[in-house]
Coordinates of N, CA and C and ligand atoms in Angstrom, one line a residue:
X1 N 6.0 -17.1 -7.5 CA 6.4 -15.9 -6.8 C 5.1 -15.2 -6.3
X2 N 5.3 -14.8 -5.3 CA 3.7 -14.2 -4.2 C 4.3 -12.8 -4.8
X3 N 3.3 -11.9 -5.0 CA 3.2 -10.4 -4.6 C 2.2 -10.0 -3.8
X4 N 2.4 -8.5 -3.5 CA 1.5 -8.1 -2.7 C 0.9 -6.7 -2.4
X5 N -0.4 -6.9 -2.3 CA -1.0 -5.7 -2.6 C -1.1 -4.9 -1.7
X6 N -0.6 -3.8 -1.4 CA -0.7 -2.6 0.2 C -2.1 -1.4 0.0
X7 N -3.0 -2.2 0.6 CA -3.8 -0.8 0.7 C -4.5 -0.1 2.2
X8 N -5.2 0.2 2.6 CA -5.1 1.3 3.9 C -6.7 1.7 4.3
X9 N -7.1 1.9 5.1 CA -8.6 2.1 5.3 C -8.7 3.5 5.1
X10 N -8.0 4.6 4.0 CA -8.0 5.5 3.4 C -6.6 6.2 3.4
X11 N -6.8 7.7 2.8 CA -6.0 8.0 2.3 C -4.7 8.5 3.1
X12 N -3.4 8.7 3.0 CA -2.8 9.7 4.1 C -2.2 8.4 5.5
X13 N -2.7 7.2 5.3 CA -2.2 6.3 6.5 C -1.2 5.7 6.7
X14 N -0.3 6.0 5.4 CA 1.0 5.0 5.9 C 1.2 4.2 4.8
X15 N 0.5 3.7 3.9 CA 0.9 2.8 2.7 C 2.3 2.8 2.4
X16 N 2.4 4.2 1.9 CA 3.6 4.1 1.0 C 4.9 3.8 2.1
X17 N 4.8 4.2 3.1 CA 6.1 4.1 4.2 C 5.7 2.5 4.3
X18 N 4.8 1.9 4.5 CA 4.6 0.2 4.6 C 5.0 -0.2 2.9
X19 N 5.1 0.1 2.5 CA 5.5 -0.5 1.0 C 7.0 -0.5 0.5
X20 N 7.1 0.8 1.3 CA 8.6 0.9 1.0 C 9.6 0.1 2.3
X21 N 9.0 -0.4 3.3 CA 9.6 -0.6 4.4 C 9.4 -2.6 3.5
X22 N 8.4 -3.0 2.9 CA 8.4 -4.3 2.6 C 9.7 -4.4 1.0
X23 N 9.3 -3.6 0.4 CA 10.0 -3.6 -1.2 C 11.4 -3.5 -0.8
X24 N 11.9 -2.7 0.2 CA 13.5 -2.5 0.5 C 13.9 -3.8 0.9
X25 N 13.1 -4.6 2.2 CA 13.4 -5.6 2.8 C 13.8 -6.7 2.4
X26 N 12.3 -7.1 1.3 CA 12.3 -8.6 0.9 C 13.3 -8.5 -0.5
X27 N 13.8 -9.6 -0.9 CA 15.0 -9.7 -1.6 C 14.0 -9.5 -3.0
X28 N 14.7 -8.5 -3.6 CA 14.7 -8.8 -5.0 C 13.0 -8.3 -5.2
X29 N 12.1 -7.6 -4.4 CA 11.2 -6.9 -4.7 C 11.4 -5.7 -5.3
X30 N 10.4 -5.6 -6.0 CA 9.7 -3.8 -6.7 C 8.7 -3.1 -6.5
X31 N 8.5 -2.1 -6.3 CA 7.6 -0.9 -5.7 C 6.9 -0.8 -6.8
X32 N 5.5 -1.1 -7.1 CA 4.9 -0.5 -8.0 C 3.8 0.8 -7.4
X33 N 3.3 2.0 -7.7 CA 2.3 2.4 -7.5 C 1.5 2.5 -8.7
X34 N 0.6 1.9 -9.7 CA -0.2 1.9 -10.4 C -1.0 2.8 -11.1
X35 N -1.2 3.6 -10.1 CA -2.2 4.8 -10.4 C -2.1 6.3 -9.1
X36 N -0.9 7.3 -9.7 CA -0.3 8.1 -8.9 C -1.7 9.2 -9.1
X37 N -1.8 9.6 -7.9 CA -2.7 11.0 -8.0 C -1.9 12.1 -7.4
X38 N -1.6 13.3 -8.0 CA -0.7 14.3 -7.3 C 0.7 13.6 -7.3
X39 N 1.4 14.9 -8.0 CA 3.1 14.6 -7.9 C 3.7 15.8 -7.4
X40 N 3.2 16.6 -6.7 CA 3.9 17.8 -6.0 C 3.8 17.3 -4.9
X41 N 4.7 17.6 -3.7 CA 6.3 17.8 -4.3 C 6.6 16.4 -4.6
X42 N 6.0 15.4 -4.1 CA 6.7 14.2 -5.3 C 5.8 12.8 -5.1
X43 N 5.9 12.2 -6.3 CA 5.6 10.9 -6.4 C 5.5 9.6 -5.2
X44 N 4.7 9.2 -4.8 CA 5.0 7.8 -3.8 C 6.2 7.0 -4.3
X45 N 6.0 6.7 -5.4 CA 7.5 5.8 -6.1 C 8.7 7.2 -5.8
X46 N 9.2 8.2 -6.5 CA 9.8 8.8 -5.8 C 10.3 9.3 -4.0
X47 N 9.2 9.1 -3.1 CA 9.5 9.4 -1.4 C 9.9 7.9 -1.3
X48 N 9.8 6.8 -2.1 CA 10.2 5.3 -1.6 C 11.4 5.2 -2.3
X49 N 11.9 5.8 -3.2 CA 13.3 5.7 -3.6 C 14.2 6.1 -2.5
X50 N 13.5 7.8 -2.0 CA 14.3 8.6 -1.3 C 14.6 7.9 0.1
X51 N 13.1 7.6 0.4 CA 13.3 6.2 2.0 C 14.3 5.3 2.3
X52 N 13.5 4.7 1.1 CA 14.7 3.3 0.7 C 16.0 3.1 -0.1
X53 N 16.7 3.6 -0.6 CA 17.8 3.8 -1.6 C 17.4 2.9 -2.7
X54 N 16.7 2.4 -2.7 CA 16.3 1.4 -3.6 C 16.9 2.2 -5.5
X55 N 17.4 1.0 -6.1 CA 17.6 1.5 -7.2 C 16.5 1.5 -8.3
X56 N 16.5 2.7 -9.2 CA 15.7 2.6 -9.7 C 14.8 1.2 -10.8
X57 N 15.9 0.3 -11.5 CA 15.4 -0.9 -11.6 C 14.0 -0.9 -10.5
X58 N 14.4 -1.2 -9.4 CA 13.3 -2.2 -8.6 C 12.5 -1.1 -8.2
X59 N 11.9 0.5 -9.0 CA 10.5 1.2 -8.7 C 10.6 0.8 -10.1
X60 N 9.2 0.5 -10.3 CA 8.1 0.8 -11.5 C 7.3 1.7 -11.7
X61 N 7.7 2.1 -12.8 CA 6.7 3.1 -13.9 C 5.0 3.3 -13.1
X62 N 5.2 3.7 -12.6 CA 3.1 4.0 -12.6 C 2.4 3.6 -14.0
X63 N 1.2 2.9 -14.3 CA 0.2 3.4 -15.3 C -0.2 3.9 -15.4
X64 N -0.4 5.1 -14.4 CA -1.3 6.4 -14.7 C -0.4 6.9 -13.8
X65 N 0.0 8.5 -13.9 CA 0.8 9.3 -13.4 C 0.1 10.5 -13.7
X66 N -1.0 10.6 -12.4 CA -1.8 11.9 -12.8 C -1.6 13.1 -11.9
X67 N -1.7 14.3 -12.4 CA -1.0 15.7 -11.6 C -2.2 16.1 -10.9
X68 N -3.4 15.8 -10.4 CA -4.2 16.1 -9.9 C -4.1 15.3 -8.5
X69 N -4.3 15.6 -7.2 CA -4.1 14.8 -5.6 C -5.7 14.7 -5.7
X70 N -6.5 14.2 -6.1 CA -8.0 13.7 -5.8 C -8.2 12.4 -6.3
X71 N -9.0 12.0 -6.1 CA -9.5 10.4 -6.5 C -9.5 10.1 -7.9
X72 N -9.0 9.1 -8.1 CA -8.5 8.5 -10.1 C -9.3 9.1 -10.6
X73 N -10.9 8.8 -10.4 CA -11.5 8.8 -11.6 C -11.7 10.3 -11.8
X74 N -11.8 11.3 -10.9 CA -11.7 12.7 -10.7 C -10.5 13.1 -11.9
X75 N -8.7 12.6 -11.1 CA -7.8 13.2 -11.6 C -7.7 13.0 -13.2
X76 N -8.4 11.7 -13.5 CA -8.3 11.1 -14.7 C -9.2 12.3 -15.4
X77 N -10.5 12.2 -15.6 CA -11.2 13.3 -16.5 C -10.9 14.6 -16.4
X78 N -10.2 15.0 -15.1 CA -9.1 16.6 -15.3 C -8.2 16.5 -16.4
X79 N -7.3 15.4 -16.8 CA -7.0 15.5 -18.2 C -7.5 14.6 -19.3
X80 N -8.8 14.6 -18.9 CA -9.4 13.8 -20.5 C -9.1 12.7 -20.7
X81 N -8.9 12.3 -19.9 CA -8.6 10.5 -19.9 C -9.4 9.4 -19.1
X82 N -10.2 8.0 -19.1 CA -10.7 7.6 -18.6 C -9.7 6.1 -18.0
X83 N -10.1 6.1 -16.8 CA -9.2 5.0 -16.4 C -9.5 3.2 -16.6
X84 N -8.4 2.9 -17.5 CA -9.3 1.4 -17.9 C -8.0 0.1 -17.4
X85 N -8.6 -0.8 -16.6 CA -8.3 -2.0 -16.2 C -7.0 -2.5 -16.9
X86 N -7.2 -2.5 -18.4 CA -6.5 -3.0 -19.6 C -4.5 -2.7 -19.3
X87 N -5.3 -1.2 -18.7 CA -3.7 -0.3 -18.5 C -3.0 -0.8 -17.5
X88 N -3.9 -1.5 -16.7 CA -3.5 -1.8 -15.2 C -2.6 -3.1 -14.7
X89 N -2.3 -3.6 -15.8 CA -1.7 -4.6 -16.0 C 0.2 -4.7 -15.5
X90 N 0.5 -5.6 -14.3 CA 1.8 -5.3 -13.4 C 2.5 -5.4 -14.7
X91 N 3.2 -4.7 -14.6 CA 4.9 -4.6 -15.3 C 5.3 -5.5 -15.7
X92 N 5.8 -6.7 -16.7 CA 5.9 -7.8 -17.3 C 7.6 -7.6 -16.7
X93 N 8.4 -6.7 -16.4 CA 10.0 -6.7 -16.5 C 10.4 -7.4 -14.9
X94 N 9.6 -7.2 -14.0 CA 9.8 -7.3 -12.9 C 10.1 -8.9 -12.8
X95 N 11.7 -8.6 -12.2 CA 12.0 -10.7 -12.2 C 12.1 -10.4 -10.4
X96 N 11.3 -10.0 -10.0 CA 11.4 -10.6 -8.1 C 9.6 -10.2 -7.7
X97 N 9.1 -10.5 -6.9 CA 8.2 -10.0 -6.2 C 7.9 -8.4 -6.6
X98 N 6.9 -8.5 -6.5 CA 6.2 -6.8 -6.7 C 5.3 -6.6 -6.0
X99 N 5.7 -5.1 -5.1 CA 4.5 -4.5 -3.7 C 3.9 -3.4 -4.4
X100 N 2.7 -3.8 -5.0 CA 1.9 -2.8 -4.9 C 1.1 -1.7 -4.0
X101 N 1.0 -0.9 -4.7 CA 0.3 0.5 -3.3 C -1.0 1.0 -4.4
X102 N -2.0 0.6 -4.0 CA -3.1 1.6 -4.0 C -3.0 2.8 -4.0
X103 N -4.3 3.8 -4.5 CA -4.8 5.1 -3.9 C -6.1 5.1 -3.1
X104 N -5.7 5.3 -2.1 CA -6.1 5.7 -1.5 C -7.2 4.6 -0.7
X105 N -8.3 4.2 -0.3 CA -9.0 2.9 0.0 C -9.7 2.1 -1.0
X106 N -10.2 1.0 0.0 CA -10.6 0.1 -1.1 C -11.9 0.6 -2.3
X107 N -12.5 1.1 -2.2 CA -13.6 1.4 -2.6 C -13.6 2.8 -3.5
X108 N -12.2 3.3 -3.5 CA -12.0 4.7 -4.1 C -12.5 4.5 -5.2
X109 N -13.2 5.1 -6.2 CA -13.5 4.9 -8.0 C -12.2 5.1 -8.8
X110 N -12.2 4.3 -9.7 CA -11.3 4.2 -10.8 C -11.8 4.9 -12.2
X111 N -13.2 5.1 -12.5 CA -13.8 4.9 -13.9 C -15.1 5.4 -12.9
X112 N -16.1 5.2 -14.6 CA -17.6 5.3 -14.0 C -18.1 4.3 -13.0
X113 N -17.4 3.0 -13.4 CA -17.6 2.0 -12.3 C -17.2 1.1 -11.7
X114 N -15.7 1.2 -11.6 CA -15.0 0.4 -11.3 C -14.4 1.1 -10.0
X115 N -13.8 0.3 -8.9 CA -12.8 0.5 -7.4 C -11.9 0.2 -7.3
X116 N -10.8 0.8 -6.8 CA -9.8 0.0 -6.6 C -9.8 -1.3 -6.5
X117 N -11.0 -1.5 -5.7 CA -11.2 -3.4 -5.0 C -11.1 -4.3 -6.2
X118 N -11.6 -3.5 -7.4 CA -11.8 -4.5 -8.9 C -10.6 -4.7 -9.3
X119 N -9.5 -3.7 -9.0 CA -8.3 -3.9 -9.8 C -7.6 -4.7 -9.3
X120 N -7.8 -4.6 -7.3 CA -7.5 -5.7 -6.5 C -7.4 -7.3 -6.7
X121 N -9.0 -7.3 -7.0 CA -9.5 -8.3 -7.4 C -8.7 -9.1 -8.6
X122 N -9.1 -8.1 -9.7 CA -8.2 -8.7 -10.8 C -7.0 -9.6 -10.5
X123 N -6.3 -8.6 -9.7 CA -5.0 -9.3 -9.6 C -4.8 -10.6 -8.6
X124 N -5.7 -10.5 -7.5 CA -6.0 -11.4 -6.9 C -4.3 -11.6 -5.7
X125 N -3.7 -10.8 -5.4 CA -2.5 -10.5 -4.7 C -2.8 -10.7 -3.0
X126 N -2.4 -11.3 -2.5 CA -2.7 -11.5 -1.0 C -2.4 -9.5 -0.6
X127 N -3.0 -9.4 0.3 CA -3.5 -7.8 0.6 C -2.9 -7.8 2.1
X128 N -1.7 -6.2 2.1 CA -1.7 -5.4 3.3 C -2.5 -4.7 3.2
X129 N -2.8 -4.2 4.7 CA -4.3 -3.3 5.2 C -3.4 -2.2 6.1
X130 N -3.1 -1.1 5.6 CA -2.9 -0.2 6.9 C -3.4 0.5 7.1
X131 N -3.6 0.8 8.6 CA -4.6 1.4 9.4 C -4.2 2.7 10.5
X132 N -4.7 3.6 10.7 CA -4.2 4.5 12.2 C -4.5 3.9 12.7
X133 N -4.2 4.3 13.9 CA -4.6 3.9 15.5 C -5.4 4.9 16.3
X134 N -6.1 5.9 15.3 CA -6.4 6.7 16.2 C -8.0 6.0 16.7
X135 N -9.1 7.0 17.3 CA -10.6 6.2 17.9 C -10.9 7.0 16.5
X136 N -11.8 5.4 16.3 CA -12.7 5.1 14.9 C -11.5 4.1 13.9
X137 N -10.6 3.5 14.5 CA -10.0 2.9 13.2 C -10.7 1.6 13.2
X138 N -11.2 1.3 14.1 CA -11.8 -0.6 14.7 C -13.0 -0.1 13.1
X139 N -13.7 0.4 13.5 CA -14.6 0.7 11.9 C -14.1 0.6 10.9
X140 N -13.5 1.5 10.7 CA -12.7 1.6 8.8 C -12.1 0.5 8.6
X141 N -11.3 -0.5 9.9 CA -10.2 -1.4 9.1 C -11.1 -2.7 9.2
X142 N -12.3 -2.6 9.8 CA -13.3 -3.9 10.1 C -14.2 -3.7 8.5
X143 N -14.0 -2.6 8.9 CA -15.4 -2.3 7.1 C -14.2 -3.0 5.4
X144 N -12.8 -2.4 5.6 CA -12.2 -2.3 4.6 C -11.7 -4.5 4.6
X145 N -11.7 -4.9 5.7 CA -11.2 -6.2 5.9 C -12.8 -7.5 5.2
X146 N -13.8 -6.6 5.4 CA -14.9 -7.4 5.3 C -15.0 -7.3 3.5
X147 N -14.5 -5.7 2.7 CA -14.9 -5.7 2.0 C -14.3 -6.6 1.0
X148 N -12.9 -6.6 1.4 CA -11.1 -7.3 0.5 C -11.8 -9.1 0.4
X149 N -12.6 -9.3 1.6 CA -13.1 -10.8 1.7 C -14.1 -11.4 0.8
X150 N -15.3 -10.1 0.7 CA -16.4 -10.5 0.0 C -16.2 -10.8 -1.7
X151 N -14.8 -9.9 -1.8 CA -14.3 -10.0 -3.2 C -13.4 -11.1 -3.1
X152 N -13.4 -11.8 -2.3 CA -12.5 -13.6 -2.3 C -10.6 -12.7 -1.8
X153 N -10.5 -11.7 -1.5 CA -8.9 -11.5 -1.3 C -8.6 -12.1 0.4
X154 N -7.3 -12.5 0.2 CA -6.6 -12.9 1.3 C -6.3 -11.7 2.0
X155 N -6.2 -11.4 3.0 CA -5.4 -10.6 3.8 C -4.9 -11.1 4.7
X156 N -2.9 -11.0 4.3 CA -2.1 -11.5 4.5 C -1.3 -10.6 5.9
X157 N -1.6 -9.7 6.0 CA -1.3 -9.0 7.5 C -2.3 -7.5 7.8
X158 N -2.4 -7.0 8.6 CA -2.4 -5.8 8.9 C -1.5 -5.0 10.1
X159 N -1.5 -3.7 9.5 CA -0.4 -3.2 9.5 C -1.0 -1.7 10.8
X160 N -1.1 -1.7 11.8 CA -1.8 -0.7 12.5 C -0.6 0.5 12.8
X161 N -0.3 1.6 11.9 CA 0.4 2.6 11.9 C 0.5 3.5 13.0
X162 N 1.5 3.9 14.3 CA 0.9 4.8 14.9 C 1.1 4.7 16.2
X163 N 1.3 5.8 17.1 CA 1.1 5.0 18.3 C 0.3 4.4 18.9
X164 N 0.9 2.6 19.3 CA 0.0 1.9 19.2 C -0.8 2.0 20.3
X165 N -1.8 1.2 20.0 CA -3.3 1.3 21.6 C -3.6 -0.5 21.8
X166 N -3.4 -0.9 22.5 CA -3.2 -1.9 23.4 C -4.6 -2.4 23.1
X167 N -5.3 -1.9 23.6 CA -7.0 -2.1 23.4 C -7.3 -2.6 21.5
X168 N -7.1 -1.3 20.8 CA -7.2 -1.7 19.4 C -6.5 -2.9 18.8
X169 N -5.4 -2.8 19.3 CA -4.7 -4.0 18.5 C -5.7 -5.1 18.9
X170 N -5.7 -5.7 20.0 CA -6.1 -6.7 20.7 C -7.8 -7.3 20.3
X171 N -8.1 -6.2 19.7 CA -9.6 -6.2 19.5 C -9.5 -6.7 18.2
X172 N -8.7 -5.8 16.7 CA -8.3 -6.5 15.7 C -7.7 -7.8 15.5
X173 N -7.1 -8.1 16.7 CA -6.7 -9.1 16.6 C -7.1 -10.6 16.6
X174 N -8.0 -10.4 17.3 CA -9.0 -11.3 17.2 C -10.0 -11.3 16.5
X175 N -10.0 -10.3 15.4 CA -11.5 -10.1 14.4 C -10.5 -10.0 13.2
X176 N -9.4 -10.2 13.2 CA -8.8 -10.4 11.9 C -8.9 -11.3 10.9
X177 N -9.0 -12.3 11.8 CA -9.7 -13.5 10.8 C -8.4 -14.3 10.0
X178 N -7.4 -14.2 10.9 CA -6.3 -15.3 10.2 C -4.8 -13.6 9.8
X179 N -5.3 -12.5 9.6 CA -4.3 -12.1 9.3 C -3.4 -11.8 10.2
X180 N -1.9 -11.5 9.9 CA -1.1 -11.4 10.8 C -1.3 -10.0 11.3
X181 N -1.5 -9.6 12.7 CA -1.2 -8.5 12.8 C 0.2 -7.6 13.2
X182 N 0.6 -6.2 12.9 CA 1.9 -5.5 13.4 C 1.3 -4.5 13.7
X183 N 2.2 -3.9 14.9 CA 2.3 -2.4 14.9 C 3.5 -1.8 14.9
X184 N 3.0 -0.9 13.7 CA 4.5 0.3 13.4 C 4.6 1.7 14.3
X185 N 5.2 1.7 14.8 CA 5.3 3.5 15.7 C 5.7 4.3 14.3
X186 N 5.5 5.6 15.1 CA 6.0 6.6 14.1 C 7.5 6.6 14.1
X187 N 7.9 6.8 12.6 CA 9.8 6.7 12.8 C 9.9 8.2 12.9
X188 N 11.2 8.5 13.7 CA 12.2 9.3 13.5 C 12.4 10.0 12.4
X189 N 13.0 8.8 11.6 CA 13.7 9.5 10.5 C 13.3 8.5 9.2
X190 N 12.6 9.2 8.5 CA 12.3 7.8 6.5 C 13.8 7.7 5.9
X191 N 14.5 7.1 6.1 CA 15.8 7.2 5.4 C 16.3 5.7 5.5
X192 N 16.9 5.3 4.5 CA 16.8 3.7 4.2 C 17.7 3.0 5.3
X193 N 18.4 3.7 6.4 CA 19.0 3.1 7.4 C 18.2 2.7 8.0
X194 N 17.4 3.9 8.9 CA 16.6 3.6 9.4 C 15.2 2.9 9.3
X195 N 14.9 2.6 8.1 CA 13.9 2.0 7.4 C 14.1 0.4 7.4
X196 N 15.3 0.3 7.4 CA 16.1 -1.5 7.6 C 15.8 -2.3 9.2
X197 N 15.9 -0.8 9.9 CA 16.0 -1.3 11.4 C 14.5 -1.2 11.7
X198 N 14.0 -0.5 11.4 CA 12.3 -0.4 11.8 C 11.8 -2.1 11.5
X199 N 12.0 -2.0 10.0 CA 11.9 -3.5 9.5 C 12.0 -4.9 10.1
X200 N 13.2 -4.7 10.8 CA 13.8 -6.3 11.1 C 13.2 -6.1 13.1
X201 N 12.9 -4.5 12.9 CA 12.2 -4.0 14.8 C 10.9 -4.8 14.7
X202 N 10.1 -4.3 13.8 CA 8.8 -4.4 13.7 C 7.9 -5.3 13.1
X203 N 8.6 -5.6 11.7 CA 8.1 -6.5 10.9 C 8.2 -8.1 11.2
X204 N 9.6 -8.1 11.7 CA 10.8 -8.8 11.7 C 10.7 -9.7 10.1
X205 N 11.0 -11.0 10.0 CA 11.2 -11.5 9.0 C 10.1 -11.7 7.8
X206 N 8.3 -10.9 8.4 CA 7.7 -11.0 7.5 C 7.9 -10.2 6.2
X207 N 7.5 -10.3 4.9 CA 6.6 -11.6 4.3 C 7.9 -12.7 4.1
X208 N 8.9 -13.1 4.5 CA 9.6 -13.7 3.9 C 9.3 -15.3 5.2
X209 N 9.1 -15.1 6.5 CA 9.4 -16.1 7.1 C 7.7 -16.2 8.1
Ligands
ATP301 N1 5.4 5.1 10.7 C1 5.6 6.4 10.3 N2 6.6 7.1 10.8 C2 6.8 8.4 10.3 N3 6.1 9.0 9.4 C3 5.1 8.3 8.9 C4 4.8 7.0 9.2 N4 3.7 6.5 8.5 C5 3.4 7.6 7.7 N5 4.2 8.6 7.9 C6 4.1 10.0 7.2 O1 2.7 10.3 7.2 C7 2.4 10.8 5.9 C8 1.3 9.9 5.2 O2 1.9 8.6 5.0 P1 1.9 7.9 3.6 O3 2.4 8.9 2.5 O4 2.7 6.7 3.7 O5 0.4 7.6 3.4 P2 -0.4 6.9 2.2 O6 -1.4 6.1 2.8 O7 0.6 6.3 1.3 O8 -1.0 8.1 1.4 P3 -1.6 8.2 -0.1 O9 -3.0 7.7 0.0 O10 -1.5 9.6 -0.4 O11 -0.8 7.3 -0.9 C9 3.7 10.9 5.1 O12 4.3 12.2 5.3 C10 4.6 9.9 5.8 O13 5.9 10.1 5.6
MG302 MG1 1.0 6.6 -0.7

């Protein structure tokens, strides 16, 4: 069984709507978010329930569910806690595929010295990359694509959020280096009807075909 890791050339770009648009789709997957920063007004695993109707079975528990919206290792020592690898370990219950979501980019801090990328790494999950489309994304998704590599990860698609630019895609596309690329428009509406049709619009049968 493949899973798969969703992360983003920073914060605010679309992960969780690309996580939830894959976990609803592919049969028998679960939404993990690992390490939540900020739960007002609500949780990533919660706005992917609400998206997707997904039952609760198929979201998983976070291992860290912190009340602070700043970077782990920040939110983590706001309550006296340090963030360790050990904890990070996917949910043993899950019997389908499991989409992970990151915080925030690859290189955010977890600890004194550890990155998201390490937990990445650990897991070693073929990697979504989502991106804006606004000018300056060819940077951030070329910097974040080079770094997922140097730590040996696959990237299995990218995901360019947004209204798309003809020029950027085309440019990524060719410097992607094997991954698939998509573009998602902005939706209408996050609501799991709509969330099915974007899917089978946009994605069409990936990760499954
Ligand atoms: N394709 C889209 N259509 C409509 N709204 C979108 C789309 N992509 C993202 N959004 C909205 O943009 C905001 C940021 O997206 P999202 O929460 O998915 O980002 P993120 O990368 O998961 O952020 P975080 O780093 O906080 O986890 C949300 O309000 C989300 O609903
Ligand atoms: Mg998110």
């Amino acid at each position: 069984m493949t899973h798969l890791f969703v992360t983003g050339t920073d914060t605010g770009v679309g992960k969780t709507v690309v996580a939830a648009l894959l976990a609803q789709n592919w049969p028998q997957a679960h939404y993990w978010k690992p390490i939540q920063c900020g739960i007002e007004p609500m949780s990533d695993r919660e706005a992917v329930a609400r998206m997707t109707g997904l039952p609760p079975e198929r979201l998983l528990a976070e291992a860290y569910r912190l009340r602070m919206p700043q970077s782990p290792h920040v939110a983590a020592a706001a309550e006296g806690i340090t963030i360790t690898r050990a904890r990070l370990l996917p949910p043993p219950a899950a019997d389908g595929p499991i989409v992970a979501e990151g915080a925030g980019g690859v290189l955010v801090p977890l600890n004194a010295g550890e990155t998201m990328l390490d937990l990445m790494a650990g897991l070693a999950w073929p990697v979504v990359v989502v991106a804006r489309t606004q000018l300056g994304t060819i940077n951030h998704t070329l910097l974040t694509l080079q770094a997922l590599r140097w730590r040996g990860l696959r990237v299995a698609a990218l995901v360019l959020n947004g209204e798309a630019v003809a020029t950027t895609t085309a440019t990524l596309r060719a410097r992607a280096g094997g991954a698939r690329v998509f573009e998602l428009p902005r939706l209408e509406r996050l609501e799991p009807a709509a969330l099915r049709a974007a899917f089978s619009a946009h994605l069409g049968r990936w990760p499954l075909g």
